[in-house]
Amino acid sequence: MADYGLKVSSGVNVLQAQEKDIFFASNRNLLKTHRVGLSTAAQSFAHGLSYIPIFFTSVQSTDNTGTIIGNDRNTSCDIDNFNIGATTKYYLFYQAGS
Amino acid sequence: MTKDYGIKVVATGKLITSDEPREYIINSEFGSVKIIQEPPNQAYQVVTVGDSATVTVTIPHKLGFIPLCMVFTELKSGTGRWYNGIPLEGFEDQTTTIYMSDAYADKDNLYLTYVNTGSSVDVKYYYYILGDAGS
């Protein structure tokens, strides 16, 4: 097992920190952003990945509110395309979601 | 111009010259989402939803923009079953009278609304507010 790498914690000794107190550890994968945008109309576009990526969306309303992640019934993704509803902020990540 | 500076950490067994983003633990070329706020002391919160009551929890975030938010809820205390998003009526089981009816954020707060059609219930919840604008 590798005994080298990079760890960052705050307020506690990084060698004694619990997992939840470590901000970054080089043996823990991070979500890496592939594409970010605000869709102002329903649309589909090719995401350019050969797998179904993890994605986050927030549907924006005219009353200046946004839904939480996981509460978007209009957006879906397949191996080729990202299909998104109107006025939706989206994040696509390089990690596979399936 | 191609960036020739930044931070890259590659997964064990992969090459630091890799063109495949999934082979990196971190790569500053791609960025990542950042968690700005969690519950105090990173401890789940509890809200009591009284007999036949509707309760809205308001969580200030002071970001000044609509952030992306992730919410987890344990509807039935002690079950250990946590739902991501909005657990609607019937999510837990057909006899459970507690559910979430709405969850959204604006530029000031995150709002979670729980509805109880039965006797008083303690609901546990946890949230992540991301430091990325949702608009």
Tab-separated table of N, CA and C in Angstrom, chain A residues 20-21 24-33 38 50-51 56-58 60 64-69 71 73 89 91 93-96, chain B residues 9 20-22 24-27 30-33 42 66 68-71 84-86 88 103-107 110 130 132-135:
chain	number	residue	atom	x	y	z
A	20	LYS	N	-13.648	12.842	7.640
A	20	LYS	CA	-14.507	13.998	7.390
A	20	LYS	C	-13.772	15.321	7.544
A	21	ASP	N	-12.621	15.319	8.216
A	21	ASP	CA	-11.881	16.559	8.433
A	21	ASP	C	-10.793	16.783	7.385
A	24	PHE	N	-8.649	17.380	1.343
A	24	PHE	CA	-8.148	16.756	0.122
A	24	PHE	C	-7.195	15.635	0.485
A	25	ALA	N	-7.295	14.530	-0.204
A	25	ALA	CA	-6.351	13.427	-0.056
A	25	ALA	C	-6.121	12.831	-1.434
A	26	SER	N	-4.882	12.634	-1.762
A	26	SER	CA	-4.565	12.193	-3.120
A	26	SER	C	-4.969	10.743	-3.383
A	27	ASN	N	-5.439	10.051	-2.358
A	27	ASN	CA	-5.958	8.698	-2.601
A	27	ASN	C	-7.495	8.684	-2.639
A	28	ARG	N	-8.104	9.868	-2.695
A	28	ARG	CA	-9.562	9.975	-2.795
A	28	ARG	C	-9.907	10.767	-4.046
A	29	ASN	N	-10.675	10.162	-4.906
A	29	ASN	CA	-10.987	10.805	-6.171
A	29	ASN	C	-11.889	12.025	-5.976
A	30	LEU	N	-11.699	13.038	-6.801
A	30	LEU	CA	-12.550	14.220	-6.794
A	30	LEU	C	-13.394	14.245	-8.062
A	31	LEU	N	-14.560	14.866	-7.970
A	31	LEU	CA	-15.324	15.123	-9.176
A	31	LEU	C	-14.568	16.140	-10.011
A	32	LYS	N	-14.412	15.846	-11.268
A	32	LYS	CA	-13.701	16.767	-12.161
A	32	LYS	C	-14.684	17.293	-13.208
A	33	THR	N	-14.776	18.600	-13.289
A	33	THR	CA	-15.783	19.223	-14.125
A	33	THR	C	-15.453	19.074	-15.612
A	38	LEU	N	-25.655	27.168	-18.388
A	38	LEU	CA	-27.045	27.503	-18.072
A	38	LEU	C	-27.835	27.387	-19.362
A	50	SER	N	-17.724	8.867	-23.697
A	50	SER	CA	-18.157	7.555	-24.188
A	50	SER	C	-18.867	6.766	-23.100
A	51	TYR	N	-19.356	7.471	-22.097
A	51	TYR	CA	-20.046	6.839	-20.980
A	51	TYR	C	-21.053	7.839	-20.424
A	56	PHE	N	-25.050	17.118	-12.219
A	56	PHE	CA	-25.867	17.864	-11.248
A	56	PHE	C	-26.661	18.892	-12.030
A	57	THR	N	-27.912	19.090	-11.646
A	57	THR	CA	-28.694	20.161	-12.258
A	57	THR	C	-29.482	20.910	-11.196
A	58	SER	N	-29.813	22.147	-11.518
A	58	SER	CA	-30.691	22.959	-10.679
A	58	SER	C	-31.599	23.734	-11.619
A	60	GLN	N	-33.997	26.559	-12.589
A	60	GLN	CA	-34.168	27.937	-12.130
A	60	GLN	C	-35.587	28.411	-12.420
A	64	ASN	N	-36.608	33.570	-8.934
A	64	ASN	CA	-35.225	33.581	-8.457
A	64	ASN	C	-34.937	32.515	-7.407
A	65	THR	N	-35.464	31.321	-7.652
A	65	THR	CA	-35.131	30.173	-6.820
A	65	THR	C	-34.598	29.060	-7.709
A	66	GLY	N	-33.925	28.110	-7.078
A	66	GLY	CA	-33.396	26.968	-7.807
A	66	GLY	C	-33.663	25.688	-7.053
A	67	THR	N	-33.979	24.615	-7.779
A	67	THR	CA	-34.236	23.338	-7.120
A	67	THR	C	-32.936	22.733	-6.607
A	68	ILE	N	-33.071	21.840	-5.650
A	68	ILE	CA	-31.898	21.137	-5.148
A	68	ILE	C	-31.496	20.055	-6.140
A	69	ILE	N	-30.287	19.584	-6.004
A	69	ILE	CA	-29.794	18.508	-6.862
A	69	ILE	C	-30.663	17.256	-6.662
A	71	ASN	N	-33.730	16.916	-8.017
A	71	ASN	CA	-35.150	17.224	-8.146
A	71	ASN	C	-35.450	17.850	-9.508
A	73	ARG	N	-36.968	16.639	-13.095
A	73	ARG	CA	-37.608	15.553	-13.841
A	73	ARG	C	-37.442	15.711	-15.348
A	89	LYS	N	-29.404	25.109	-14.739
A	89	LYS	CA	-27.960	25.141	-14.565
A	89	LYS	C	-27.461	23.701	-14.494
A	91	TYR	N	-24.060	20.830	-14.436
A	91	TYR	CA	-22.655	20.436	-14.303
A	91	TYR	C	-22.526	19.007	-14.786
A	93	PHE	N	-19.674	15.897	-15.140
A	93	PHE	CA	-18.371	15.519	-14.609
A	93	PHE	C	-17.782	14.368	-15.426
A	94	TYR	N	-16.496	14.228	-15.318
A	94	TYR	CA	-15.825	13.183	-16.077
A	94	TYR	C	-16.104	11.785	-15.522
A	95	GLN	N	-16.467	11.688	-14.267
A	95	GLN	CA	-16.708	10.364	-13.707
A	95	GLN	C	-17.973	9.746	-14.271
A	96	ALA	N	-17.969	8.454	-14.410
A	96	ALA	CA	-19.140	7.750	-14.921
A	96	ALA	C	-20.203	7.637	-13.845
B	9	VAL	N	-2.648	15.210	-9.928
B	9	VAL	CA	-2.333	13.995	-9.176
B	9	VAL	C	-3.033	12.853	-9.891
B	20	GLU	N	-6.622	11.058	-20.235
B	20	GLU	CA	-7.922	10.595	-19.766
B	20	GLU	C	-8.239	11.230	-18.403
B	21	PRO	N	-9.213	12.128	-18.350
B	21	PRO	CA	-9.516	12.827	-17.089
B	21	PRO	C	-9.841	11.902	-15.925
B	22	ARG	N	-10.465	10.754	-16.222
B	22	ARG	CA	-10.855	9.839	-15.144
B	22	ARG	C	-9.664	9.211	-14.452
B	24	TYR	N	-7.226	10.848	-13.273
B	24	TYR	CA	-6.662	11.798	-12.312
B	24	TYR	C	-7.492	11.855	-11.030
B	25	ILE	N	-6.818	11.958	-9.884
B	25	ILE	CA	-7.489	12.244	-8.631
B	25	ILE	C	-7.890	13.714	-8.627
B	26	ILE	N	-6.961	14.549	-8.982
B	26	ILE	CA	-7.224	15.978	-9.123
B	26	ILE	C	-6.427	16.470	-10.318
B	27	ASN	N	-7.036	17.391	-11.024
B	27	ASN	CA	-6.347	18.018	-12.142
B	27	ASN	C	-6.905	19.439	-12.237
B	30	PHE	N	-9.373	20.900	-14.840
B	30	PHE	CA	-10.790	20.578	-14.919
B	30	PHE	C	-11.625	21.208	-13.806
B	31	GLY	N	-11.026	21.578	-12.712
B	31	GLY	CA	-11.799	22.138	-11.615
B	31	GLY	C	-12.647	21.087	-10.924
B	32	SER	N	-13.325	21.490	-9.859
B	32	SER	CA	-14.184	20.585	-9.122
B	32	SER	C	-15.221	21.415	-8.381
B	33	VAL	N	-16.247	20.753	-7.880
B	33	VAL	CA	-17.216	21.471	-7.054
B	33	VAL	C	-16.642	21.611	-5.651
B	42	GLN	N	-20.691	19.404	11.303
B	42	GLN	CA	-20.936	18.294	10.374
B	42	GLN	C	-21.815	17.220	11.018
B	66	ILE	N	-27.814	31.899	-6.200
B	66	ILE	CA	-28.529	30.640	-5.967
B	66	ILE	C	-27.539	29.495	-6.106
B	68	LEU	N	-25.975	25.522	-5.910
B	68	LEU	CA	-26.372	24.131	-6.034
B	68	LEU	C	-26.365	23.523	-4.637
B	69	CYS	N	-27.395	22.776	-4.313
B	69	CYS	CA	-27.517	22.204	-2.971
B	69	CYS	C	-27.882	20.728	-3.066
B	70	MET	N	-27.363	19.951	-2.137
B	70	MET	CA	-27.683	18.536	-2.052
B	70	MET	C	-28.230	18.272	-0.656
B	71	VAL	N	-29.368	17.578	-0.582
B	71	VAL	CA	-30.037	17.371	0.703
B	71	VAL	C	-30.322	15.885	0.912
B	84	ASN	N	-31.918	10.981	-0.847
B	84	ASN	CA	-31.310	12.135	-1.496
B	84	ASN	C	-32.380	12.827	-2.332
B	85	GLY	N	-32.448	14.152	-2.237
B	85	GLY	CA	-33.448	14.894	-3.000
B	85	GLY	C	-34.701	15.098	-2.178
B	86	ILE	N	-35.846	14.957	-2.833
B	86	ILE	CA	-37.126	15.183	-2.153
B	86	ILE	C	-37.860	13.862	-1.999
B	88	LEU	N	-40.849	12.077	-1.510
B	88	LEU	CA	-42.272	12.421	-1.546
B	88	LEU	C	-43.095	11.456	-0.711
B	103	ALA	N	-38.168	21.597	-1.671
B	103	ALA	CA	-36.804	21.969	-1.270
B	103	ALA	C	-36.223	22.825	-2.382
B	104	TYR	N	-35.774	23.990	-2.033
B	104	TYR	CA	-35.203	24.876	-3.042
B	104	TYR	C	-34.314	25.902	-2.356
B	105	ALA	N	-33.569	26.621	-3.159
B	105	ALA	CA	-32.687	27.659	-2.629
B	105	ALA	C	-32.949	28.969	-3.345
B	106	ASP	N	-32.699	30.058	-2.660
B	106	ASP	CA	-32.619	31.350	-3.329
B	106	ASP	C	-31.259	31.942	-2.984
B	107	LYS	N	-31.060	33.218	-3.238
B	107	LYS	CA	-29.719	33.782	-3.041
B	107	LYS	C	-29.365	33.972	-1.567
B	110	LEU	N	-31.479	28.225	1.959
B	110	LEU	CA	-31.970	26.925	1.485
B	110	LEU	C	-33.209	26.603	2.303
B	130	LEU	N	-23.054	23.948	-2.221
B	130	LEU	CA	-21.859	24.004	-3.047
B	130	LEU	C	-21.539	25.454	-3.426
B	132	ASP	N	-20.880	26.973	-5.956
B	132	ASP	CA	-21.001	27.207	-7.390
B	132	ASP	C	-22.374	27.784	-7.651
B	133	ALA	N	-22.426	28.810	-8.433
B	133	ALA	CA	-23.694	29.473	-8.692
B	133	ALA	C	-24.645	28.550	-9.449
B	134	GLY	N	-25.876	28.533	-9.001
B	134	GLY	CA	-26.876	27.749	-9.710
B	134	GLY	C	-27.609	28.603	-10.739
B	135	SER	N	-27.139	29.771	-11.004
B	135	SER	CA	-27.770	30.634	-12.005
B	135	SER	C	-26.699	31.497	-12.659
